[in-house]
mmCIF file of C-alpha atoms in Angstrom:
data_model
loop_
_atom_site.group_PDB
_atom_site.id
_atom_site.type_symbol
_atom_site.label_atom_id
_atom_site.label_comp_id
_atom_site.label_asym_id
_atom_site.label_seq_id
_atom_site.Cartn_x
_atom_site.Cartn_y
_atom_site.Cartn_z
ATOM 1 C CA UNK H 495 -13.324 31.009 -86.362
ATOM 2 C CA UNK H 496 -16.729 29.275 -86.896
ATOM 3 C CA UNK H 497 -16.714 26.379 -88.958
ATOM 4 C CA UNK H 498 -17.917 26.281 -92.007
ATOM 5 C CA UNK H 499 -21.198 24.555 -93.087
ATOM 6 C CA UNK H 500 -21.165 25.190 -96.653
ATOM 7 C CA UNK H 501 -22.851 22.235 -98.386
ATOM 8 C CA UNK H 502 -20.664 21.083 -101.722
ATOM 9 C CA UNK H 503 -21.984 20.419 -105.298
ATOM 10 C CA UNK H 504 -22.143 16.216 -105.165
ATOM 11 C CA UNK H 505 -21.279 15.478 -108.973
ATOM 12 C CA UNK H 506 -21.616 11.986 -110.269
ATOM 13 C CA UNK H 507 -21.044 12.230 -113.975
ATOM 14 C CA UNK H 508 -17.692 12.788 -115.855
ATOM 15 C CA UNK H 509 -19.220 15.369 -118.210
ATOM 16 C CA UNK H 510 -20.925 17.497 -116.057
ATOM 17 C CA UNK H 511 -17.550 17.466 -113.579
ATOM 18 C CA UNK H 512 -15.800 18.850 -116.734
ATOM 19 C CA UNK H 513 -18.135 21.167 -117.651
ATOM 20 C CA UNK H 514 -18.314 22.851 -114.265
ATOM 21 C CA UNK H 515 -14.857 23.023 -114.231
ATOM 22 C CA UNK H 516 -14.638 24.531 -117.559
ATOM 23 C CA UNK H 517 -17.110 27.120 -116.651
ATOM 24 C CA UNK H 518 -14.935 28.374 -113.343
ATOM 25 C CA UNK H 519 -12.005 28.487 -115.604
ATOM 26 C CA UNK H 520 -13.485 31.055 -118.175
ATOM 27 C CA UNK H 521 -14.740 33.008 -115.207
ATOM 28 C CA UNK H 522 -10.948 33.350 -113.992
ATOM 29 C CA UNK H 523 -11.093 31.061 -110.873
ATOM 30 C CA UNK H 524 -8.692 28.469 -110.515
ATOM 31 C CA UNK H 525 -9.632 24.783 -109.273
ATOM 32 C CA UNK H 526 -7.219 22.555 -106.691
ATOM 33 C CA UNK H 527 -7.976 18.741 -106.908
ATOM 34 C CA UNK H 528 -7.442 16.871 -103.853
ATOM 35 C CA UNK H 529 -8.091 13.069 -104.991
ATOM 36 C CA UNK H 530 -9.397 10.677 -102.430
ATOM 37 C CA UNK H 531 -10.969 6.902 -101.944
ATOM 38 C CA UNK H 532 -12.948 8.503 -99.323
ATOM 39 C CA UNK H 533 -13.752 7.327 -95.656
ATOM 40 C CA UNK H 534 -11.545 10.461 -94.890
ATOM 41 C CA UNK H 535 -9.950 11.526 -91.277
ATOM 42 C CA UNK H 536 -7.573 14.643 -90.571
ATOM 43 C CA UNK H 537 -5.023 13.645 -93.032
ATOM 44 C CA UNK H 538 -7.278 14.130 -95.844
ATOM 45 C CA UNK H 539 -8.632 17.194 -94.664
ATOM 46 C CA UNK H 540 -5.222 18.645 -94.026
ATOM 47 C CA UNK H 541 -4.801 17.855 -97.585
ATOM 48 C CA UNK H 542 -8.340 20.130 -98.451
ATOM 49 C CA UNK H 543 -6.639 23.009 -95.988
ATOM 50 C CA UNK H 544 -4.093 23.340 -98.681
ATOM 51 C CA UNK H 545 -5.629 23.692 -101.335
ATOM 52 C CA UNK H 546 -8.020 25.947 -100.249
ATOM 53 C CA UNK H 547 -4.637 28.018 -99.510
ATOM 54 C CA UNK H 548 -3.316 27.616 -103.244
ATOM 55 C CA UNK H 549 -6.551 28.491 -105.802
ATOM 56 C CA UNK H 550 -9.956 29.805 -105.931
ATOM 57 C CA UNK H 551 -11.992 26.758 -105.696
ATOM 58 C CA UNK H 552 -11.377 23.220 -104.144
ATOM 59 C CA UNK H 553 -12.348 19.170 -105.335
ATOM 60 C CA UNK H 554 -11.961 16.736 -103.729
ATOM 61 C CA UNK H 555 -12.829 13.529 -105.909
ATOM 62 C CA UNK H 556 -14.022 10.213 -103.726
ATOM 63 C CA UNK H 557 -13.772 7.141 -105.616
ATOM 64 C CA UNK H 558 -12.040 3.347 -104.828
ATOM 65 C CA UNK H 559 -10.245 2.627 -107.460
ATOM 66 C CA UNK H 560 -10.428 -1.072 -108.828
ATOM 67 C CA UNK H 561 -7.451 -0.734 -111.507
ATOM 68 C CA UNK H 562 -4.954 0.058 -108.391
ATOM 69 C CA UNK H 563 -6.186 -3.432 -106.429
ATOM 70 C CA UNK H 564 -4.721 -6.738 -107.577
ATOM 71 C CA UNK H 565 -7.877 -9.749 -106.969
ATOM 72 C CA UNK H 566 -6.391 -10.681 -103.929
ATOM 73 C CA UNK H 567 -5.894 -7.567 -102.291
ATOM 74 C CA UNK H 568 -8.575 -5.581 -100.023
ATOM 75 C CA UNK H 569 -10.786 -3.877 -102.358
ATOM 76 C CA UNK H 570 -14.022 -4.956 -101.199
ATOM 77 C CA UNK H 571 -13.366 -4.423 -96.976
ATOM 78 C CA UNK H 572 -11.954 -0.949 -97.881
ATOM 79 C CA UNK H 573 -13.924 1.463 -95.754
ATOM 80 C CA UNK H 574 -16.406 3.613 -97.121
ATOM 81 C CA UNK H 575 -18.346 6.571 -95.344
ATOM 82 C CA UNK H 576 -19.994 8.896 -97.571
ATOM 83 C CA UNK H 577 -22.356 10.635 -95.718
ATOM 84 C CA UNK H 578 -19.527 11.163 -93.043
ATOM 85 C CA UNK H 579 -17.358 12.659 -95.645
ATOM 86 C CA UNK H 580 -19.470 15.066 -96.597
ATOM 87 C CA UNK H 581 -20.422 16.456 -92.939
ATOM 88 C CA UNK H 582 -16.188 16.455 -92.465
ATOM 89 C CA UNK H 583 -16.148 18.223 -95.391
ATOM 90 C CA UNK H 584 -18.736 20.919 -94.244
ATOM 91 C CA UNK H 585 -16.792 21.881 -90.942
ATOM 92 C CA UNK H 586 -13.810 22.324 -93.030
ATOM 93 C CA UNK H 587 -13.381 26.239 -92.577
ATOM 94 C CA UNK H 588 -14.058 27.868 -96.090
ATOM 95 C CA UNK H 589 -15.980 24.843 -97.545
ATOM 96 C CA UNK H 590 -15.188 22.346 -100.445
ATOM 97 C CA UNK H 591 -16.517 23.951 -103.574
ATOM 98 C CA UNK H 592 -17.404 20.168 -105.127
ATOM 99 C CA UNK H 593 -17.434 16.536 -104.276
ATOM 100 C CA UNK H 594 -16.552 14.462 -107.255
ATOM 101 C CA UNK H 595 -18.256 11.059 -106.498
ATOM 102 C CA UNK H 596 -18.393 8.916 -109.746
ATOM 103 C CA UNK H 597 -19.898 4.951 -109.744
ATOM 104 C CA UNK H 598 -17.748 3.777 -112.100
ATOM 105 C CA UNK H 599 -14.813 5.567 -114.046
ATOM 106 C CA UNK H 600 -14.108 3.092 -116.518
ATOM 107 C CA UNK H 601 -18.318 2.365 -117.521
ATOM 108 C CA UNK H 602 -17.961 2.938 -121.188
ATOM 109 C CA UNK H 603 -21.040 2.651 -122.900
ATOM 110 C CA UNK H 604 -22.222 0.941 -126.036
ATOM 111 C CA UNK H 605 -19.121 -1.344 -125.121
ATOM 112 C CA UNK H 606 -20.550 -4.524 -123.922
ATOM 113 C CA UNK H 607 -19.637 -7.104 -126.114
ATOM 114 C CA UNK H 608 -16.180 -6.306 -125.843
ATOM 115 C CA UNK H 609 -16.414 -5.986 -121.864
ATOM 116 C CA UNK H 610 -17.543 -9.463 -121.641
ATOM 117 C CA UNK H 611 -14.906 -10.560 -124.137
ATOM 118 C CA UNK H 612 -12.048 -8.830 -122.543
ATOM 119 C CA UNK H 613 -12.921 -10.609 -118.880
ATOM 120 C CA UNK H 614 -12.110 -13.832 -120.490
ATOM 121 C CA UNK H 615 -9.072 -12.659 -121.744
ATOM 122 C CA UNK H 616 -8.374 -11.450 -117.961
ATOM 123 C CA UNK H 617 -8.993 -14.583 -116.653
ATOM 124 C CA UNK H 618 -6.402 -15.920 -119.989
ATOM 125 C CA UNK H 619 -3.509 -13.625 -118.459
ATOM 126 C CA UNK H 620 -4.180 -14.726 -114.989
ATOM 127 C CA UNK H 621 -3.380 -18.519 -116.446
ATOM 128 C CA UNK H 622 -0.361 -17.458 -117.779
ATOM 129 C CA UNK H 623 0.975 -15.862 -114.356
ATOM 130 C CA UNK H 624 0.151 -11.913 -115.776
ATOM 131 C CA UNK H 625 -0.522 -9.868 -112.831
ATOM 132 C CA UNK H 626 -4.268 -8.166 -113.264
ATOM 133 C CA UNK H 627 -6.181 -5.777 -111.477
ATOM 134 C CA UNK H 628 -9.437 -5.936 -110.132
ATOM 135 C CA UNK H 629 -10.576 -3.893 -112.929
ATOM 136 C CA UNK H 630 -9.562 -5.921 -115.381
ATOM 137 C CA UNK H 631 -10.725 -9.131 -113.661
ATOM 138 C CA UNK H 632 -14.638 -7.100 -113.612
ATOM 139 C CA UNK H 633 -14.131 -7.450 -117.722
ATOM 140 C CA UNK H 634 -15.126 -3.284 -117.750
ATOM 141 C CA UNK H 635 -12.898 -3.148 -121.631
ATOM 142 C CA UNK H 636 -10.446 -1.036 -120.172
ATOM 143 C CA UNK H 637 -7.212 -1.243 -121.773
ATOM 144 C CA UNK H 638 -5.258 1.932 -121.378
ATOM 145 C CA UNK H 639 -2.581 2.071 -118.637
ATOM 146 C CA UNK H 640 0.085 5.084 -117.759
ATOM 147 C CA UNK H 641 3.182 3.651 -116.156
ATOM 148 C CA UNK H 642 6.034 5.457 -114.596
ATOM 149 C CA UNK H 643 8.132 2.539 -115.440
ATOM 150 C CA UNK H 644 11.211 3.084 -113.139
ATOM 151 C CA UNK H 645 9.474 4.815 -110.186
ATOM 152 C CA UNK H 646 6.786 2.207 -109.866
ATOM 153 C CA UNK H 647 9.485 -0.476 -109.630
ATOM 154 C CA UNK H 648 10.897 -0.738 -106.110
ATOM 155 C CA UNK H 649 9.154 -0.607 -102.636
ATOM 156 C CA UNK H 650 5.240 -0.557 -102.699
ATOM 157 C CA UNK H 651 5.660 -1.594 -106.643
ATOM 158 C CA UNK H 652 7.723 -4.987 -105.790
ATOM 159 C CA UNK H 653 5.183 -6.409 -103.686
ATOM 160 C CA UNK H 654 1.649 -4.918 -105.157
ATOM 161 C CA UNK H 655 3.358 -4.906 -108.978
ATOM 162 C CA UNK H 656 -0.554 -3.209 -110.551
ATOM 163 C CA UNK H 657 -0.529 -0.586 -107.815
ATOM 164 C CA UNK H 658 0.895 2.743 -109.383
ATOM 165 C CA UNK H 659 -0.131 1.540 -113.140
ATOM 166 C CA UNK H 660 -3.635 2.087 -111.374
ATOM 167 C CA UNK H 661 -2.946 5.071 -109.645
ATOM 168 C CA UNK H 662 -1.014 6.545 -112.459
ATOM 169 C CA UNK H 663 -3.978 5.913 -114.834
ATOM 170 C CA UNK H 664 -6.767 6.827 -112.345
ATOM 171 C CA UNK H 665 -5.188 10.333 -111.598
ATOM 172 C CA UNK H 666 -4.576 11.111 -115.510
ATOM 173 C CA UNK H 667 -8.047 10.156 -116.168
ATOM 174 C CA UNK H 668 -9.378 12.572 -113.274
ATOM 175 C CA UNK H 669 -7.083 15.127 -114.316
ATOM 176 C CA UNK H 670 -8.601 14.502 -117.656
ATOM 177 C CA UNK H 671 -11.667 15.383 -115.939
ATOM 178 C CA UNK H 672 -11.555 17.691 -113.543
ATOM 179 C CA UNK H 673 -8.835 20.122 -115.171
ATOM 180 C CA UNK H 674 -7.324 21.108 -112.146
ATOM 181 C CA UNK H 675 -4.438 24.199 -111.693
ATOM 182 C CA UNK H 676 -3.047 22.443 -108.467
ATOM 183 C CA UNK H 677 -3.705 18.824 -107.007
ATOM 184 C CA UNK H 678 -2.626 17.990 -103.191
ATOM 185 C CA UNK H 679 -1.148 14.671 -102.220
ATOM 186 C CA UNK H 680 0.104 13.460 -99.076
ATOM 187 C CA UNK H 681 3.355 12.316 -98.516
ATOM 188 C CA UNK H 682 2.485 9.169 -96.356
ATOM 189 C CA UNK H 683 2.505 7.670 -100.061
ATOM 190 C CA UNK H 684 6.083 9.152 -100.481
ATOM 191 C CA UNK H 685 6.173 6.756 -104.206
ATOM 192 C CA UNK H 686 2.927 7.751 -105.597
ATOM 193 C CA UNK H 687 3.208 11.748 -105.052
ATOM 194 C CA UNK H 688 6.964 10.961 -106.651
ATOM 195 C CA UNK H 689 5.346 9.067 -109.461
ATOM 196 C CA UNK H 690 2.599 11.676 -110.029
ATOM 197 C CA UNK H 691 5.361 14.137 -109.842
ATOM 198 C CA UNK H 692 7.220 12.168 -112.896
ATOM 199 C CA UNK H 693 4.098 11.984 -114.810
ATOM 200 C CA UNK H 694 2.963 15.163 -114.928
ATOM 201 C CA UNK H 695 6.171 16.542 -116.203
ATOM 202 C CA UNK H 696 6.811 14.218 -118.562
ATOM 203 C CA UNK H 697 3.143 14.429 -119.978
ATOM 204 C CA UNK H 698 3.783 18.552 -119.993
ATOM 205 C CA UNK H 699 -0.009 18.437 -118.072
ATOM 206 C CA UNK H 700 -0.545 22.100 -116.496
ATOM 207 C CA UNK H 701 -0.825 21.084 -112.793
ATOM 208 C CA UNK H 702 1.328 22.413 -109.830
ATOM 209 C CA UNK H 703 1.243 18.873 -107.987
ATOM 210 C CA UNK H 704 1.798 19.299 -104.347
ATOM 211 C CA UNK H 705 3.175 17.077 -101.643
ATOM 212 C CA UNK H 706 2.215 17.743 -97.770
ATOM 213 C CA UNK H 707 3.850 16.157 -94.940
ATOM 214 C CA UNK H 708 2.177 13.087 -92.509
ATOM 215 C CA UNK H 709 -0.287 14.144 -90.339
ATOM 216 C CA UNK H 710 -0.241 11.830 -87.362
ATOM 217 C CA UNK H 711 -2.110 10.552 -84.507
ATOM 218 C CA UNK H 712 -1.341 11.382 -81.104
ATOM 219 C CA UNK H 713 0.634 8.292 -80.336
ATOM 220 C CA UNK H 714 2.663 8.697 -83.661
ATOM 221 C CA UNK H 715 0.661 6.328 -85.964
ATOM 222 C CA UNK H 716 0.496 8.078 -89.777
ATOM 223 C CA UNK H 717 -3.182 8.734 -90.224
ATOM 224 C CA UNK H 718 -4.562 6.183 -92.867
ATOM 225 C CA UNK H 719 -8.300 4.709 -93.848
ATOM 226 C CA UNK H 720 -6.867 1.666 -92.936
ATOM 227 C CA UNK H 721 -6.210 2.053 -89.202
ATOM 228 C CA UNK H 722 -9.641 1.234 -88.219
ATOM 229 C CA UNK H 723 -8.813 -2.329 -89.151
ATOM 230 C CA UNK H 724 -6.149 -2.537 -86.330
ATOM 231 C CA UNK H 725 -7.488 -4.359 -83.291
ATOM 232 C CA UNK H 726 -6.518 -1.946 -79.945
ATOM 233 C CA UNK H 727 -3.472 -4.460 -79.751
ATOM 234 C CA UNK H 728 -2.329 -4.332 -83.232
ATOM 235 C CA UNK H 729 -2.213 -0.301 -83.348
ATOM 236 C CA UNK H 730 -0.056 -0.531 -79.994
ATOM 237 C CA UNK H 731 2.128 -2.665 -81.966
ATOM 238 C CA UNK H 732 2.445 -0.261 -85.008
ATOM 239 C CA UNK H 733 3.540 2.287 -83.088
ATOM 240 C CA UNK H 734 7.062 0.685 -83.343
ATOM 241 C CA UNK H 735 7.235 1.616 -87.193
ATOM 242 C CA UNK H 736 7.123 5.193 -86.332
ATOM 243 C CA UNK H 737 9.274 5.160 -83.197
ATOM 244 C CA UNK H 738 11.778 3.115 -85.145
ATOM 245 C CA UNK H 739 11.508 5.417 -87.997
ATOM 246 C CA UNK H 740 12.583 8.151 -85.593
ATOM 247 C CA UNK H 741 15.109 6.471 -84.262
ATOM 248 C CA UNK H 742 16.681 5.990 -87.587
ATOM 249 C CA UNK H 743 16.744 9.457 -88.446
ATOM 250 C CA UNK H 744 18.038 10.549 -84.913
ATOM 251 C CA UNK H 745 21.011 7.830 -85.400
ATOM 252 C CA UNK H 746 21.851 9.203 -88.889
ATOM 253 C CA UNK H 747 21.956 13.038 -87.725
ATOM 254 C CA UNK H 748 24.552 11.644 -84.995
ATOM 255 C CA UNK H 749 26.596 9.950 -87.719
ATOM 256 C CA UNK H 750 25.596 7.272 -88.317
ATOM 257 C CA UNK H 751 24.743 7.249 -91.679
ATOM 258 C CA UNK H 752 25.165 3.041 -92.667
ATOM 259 C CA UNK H 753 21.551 2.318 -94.159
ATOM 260 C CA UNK H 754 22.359 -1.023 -93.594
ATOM 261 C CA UNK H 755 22.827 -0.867 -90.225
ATOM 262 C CA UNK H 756 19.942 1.644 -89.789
ATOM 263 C CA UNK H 757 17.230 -0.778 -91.822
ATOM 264 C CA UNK H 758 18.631 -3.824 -89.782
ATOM 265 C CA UNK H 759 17.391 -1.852 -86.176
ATOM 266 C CA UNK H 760 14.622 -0.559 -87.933
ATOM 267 C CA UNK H 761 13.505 -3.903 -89.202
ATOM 268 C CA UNK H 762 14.495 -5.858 -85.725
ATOM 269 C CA UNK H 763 12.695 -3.207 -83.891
ATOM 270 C CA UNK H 764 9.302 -3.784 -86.014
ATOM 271 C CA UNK H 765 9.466 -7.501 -86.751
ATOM 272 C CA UNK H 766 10.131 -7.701 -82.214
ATOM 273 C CA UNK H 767 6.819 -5.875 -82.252
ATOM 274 C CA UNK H 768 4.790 -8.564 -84.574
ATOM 275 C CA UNK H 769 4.911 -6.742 -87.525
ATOM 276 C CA UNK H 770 5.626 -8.468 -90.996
ATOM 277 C CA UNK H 771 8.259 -6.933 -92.811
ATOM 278 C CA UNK H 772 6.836 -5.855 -96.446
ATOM 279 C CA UNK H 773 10.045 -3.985 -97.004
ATOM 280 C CA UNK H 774 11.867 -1.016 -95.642
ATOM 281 C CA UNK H 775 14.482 1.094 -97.576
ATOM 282 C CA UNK H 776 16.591 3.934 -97.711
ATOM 283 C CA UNK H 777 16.205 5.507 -100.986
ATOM 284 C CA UNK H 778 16.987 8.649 -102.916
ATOM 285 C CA UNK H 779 13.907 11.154 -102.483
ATOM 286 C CA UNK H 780 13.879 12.130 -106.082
ATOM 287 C CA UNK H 781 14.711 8.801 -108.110
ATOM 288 C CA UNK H 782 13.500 6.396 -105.402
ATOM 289 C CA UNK H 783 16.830 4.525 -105.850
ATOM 290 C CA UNK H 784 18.529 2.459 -102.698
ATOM 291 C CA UNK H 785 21.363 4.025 -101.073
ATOM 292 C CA UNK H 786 24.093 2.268 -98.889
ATOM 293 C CA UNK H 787 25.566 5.676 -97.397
ATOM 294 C CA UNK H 788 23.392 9.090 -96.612
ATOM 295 C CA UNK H 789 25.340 11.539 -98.486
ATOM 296 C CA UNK H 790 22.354 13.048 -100.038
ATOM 297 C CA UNK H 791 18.599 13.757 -99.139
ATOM 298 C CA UNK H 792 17.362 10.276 -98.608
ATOM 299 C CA UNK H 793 14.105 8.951 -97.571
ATOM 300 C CA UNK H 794 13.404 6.383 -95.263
ATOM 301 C CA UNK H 795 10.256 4.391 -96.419
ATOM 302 C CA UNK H 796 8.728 0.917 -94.839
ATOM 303 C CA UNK H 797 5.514 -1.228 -94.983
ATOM 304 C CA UNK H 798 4.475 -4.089 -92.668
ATOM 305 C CA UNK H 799 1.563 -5.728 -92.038
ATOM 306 C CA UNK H 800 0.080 -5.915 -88.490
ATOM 307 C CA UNK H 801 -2.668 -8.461 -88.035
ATOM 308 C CA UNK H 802 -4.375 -8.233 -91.614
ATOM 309 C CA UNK H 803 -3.464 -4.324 -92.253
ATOM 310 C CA UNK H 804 -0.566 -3.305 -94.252
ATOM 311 C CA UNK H 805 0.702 0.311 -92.959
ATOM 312 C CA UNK H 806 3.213 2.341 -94.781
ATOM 313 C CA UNK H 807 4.930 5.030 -93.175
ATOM 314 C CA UNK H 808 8.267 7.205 -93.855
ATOM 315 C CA UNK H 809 10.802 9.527 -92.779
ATOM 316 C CA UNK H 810 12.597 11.665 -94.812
ATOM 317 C CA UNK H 811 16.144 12.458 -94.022
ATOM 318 C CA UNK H 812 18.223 16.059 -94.233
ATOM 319 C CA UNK H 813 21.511 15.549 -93.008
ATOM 320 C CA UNK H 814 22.806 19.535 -91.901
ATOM 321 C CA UNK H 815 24.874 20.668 -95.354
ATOM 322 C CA UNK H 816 22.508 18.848 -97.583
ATOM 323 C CA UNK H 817 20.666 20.795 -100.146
ATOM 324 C CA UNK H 818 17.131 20.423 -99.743
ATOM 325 C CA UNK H 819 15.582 19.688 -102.829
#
């Protein structure tokens, strides 16, 4: 099949994304969302494959979102292609229908004086120890956050503790938006497609969320945006997260299902590699909570840093007479 070069509708402004979408609806079509911080590679577009399978029309929203970065994390090196986006977006067979591509989600007009007010209040929390977000620290008035407050807790949440308050609030608001029927999410970020999951149900939104599995590199490495900060050495390294992952799940469908034992060789195997253990658990896949014996569905979830990148990678584990849930 020739590839597609169907150009997408580049949208900038929250109202007109809303009123586009609100047009398709009353014509019958049905919209998939697949949200993004752009700088995209296969992963994402395997993401854009699916929806393209489940409705009518496809989204894919590009935007770095400051209110999931804490001040001291990356969110000025993260990498940004646009232009390169859009041309993998065109050889995606059957197009994109619309790239969503707003400056600034949380630019609320006729708002200034409180913006400016509301930074030195930021700056007030950080003196007190509060944990703030980039966004926050910019003084933008934002003051609205959706938690998920027991599946943002453990693994990525213990370490980067305004992550999934961010995500959680950035995805309502472009749900908000966009008005999807179906949004895609990879399952690389096992905790946020859980925690999206959560929300939506217990907000009753109308969106089938879905989760599709890690598309990898030839060598094993989980596709991320991130990779091209690994030096040549650094990525041979990281292989040893995946390997080890593997090597956990082949040891538990041989019986031996210990997670303590199967973290410890997991975590000896990465940290012997020069990786920096972030954390790496065995957890429930619904509920996210540690397990010290498989006996159920589990997922095996881990994030180290290598050099100055922090990869996150996971296995999930079926044990034969499990249900799959």
């Amino acid at each position: 099949m020739e590839a597609s070069k169907k150009e997408p509708l580049i949208i900038t402004d929250k109202e007109q994304m809303r009123k586009w979408s609100r047009t398709m609806r009353s014509q019958g079509k049905s919209i998939g969302l697949v949200p993004t911080m752009g700088y995209l590679h296969q992963g994402h577009i395997s993401l854009v494959n699916e929806a393209l399978k489940l409705t009518n029309l496809t989204v894919v929203s590009i935007y770095v979102n400051p209110g999931q970065f804490a001040p001291s994390e990356d969110l000025s090196t993260y990498p940004s292609d646009f232009h390169g986006d859009i041309s993998k977006l065109m050889s995606v067979p059957g197009g994109v229908d619309v790239v969503f591509h707003p400056h600034n989600l949380y630019d609320y007009e006729n708002d200034t004086k409180r913006n400016k007010n509301d930074k030195g209040a930021c700056k007030n929390l950080e003196g007190k120890g509060e944990v703030v977000s980039c966004l926050e620290e910019s003084g933008m008035g934002h003051e609205t956050w959706v938690r998920v407050e027991k599946l943002e807790n453990g693994l990525c949440g213990k370490s980067r503790p305004v992550f999934f308050r961010g995500v959680a609030t950035v995805v309502t608001k472009l749900f908000n938006i966009v008005e999807p029927d179906v949004a895609v999410f990879g399952k690389k970020d096992y905790q946020q497609w859980r925690i999206v999951q959560r929300m939506v149900r217990d907000l009753d939104f109308s969106i089938r969320i879905i989760g599709t599995e890690i598309l990898r590199d030839n060598d094993g490495l989980a596709m991320s945006s991130r990779n091209v900060h690994l030096s040549a050495e650094e990525r041979r390294k990281a292989l040893s997260i995946s390997r080890s992952l593997l090597g956990a799940k082949s040891s538990a469908e041989n019986g031996h299902i210990n997670c303590r034992e199967l973290r410890d060789s997991v975590i000896q195997a990465v940290s012997e590699a020069g990786g920096r253990i972030d954390y790496a658990e065995i957890v429930d896949q619904e509920s996210l909570q540690a397990v010290e014996e498989i006996s159920s569905p589990v997922v095996f979830c881990i994030a180290a840093w290598f050099g100055k990148v922090r990869l996150i990678d996971n296995i999930e584990i079926n044990l034969e007479g499990q249900a799959d849930r």
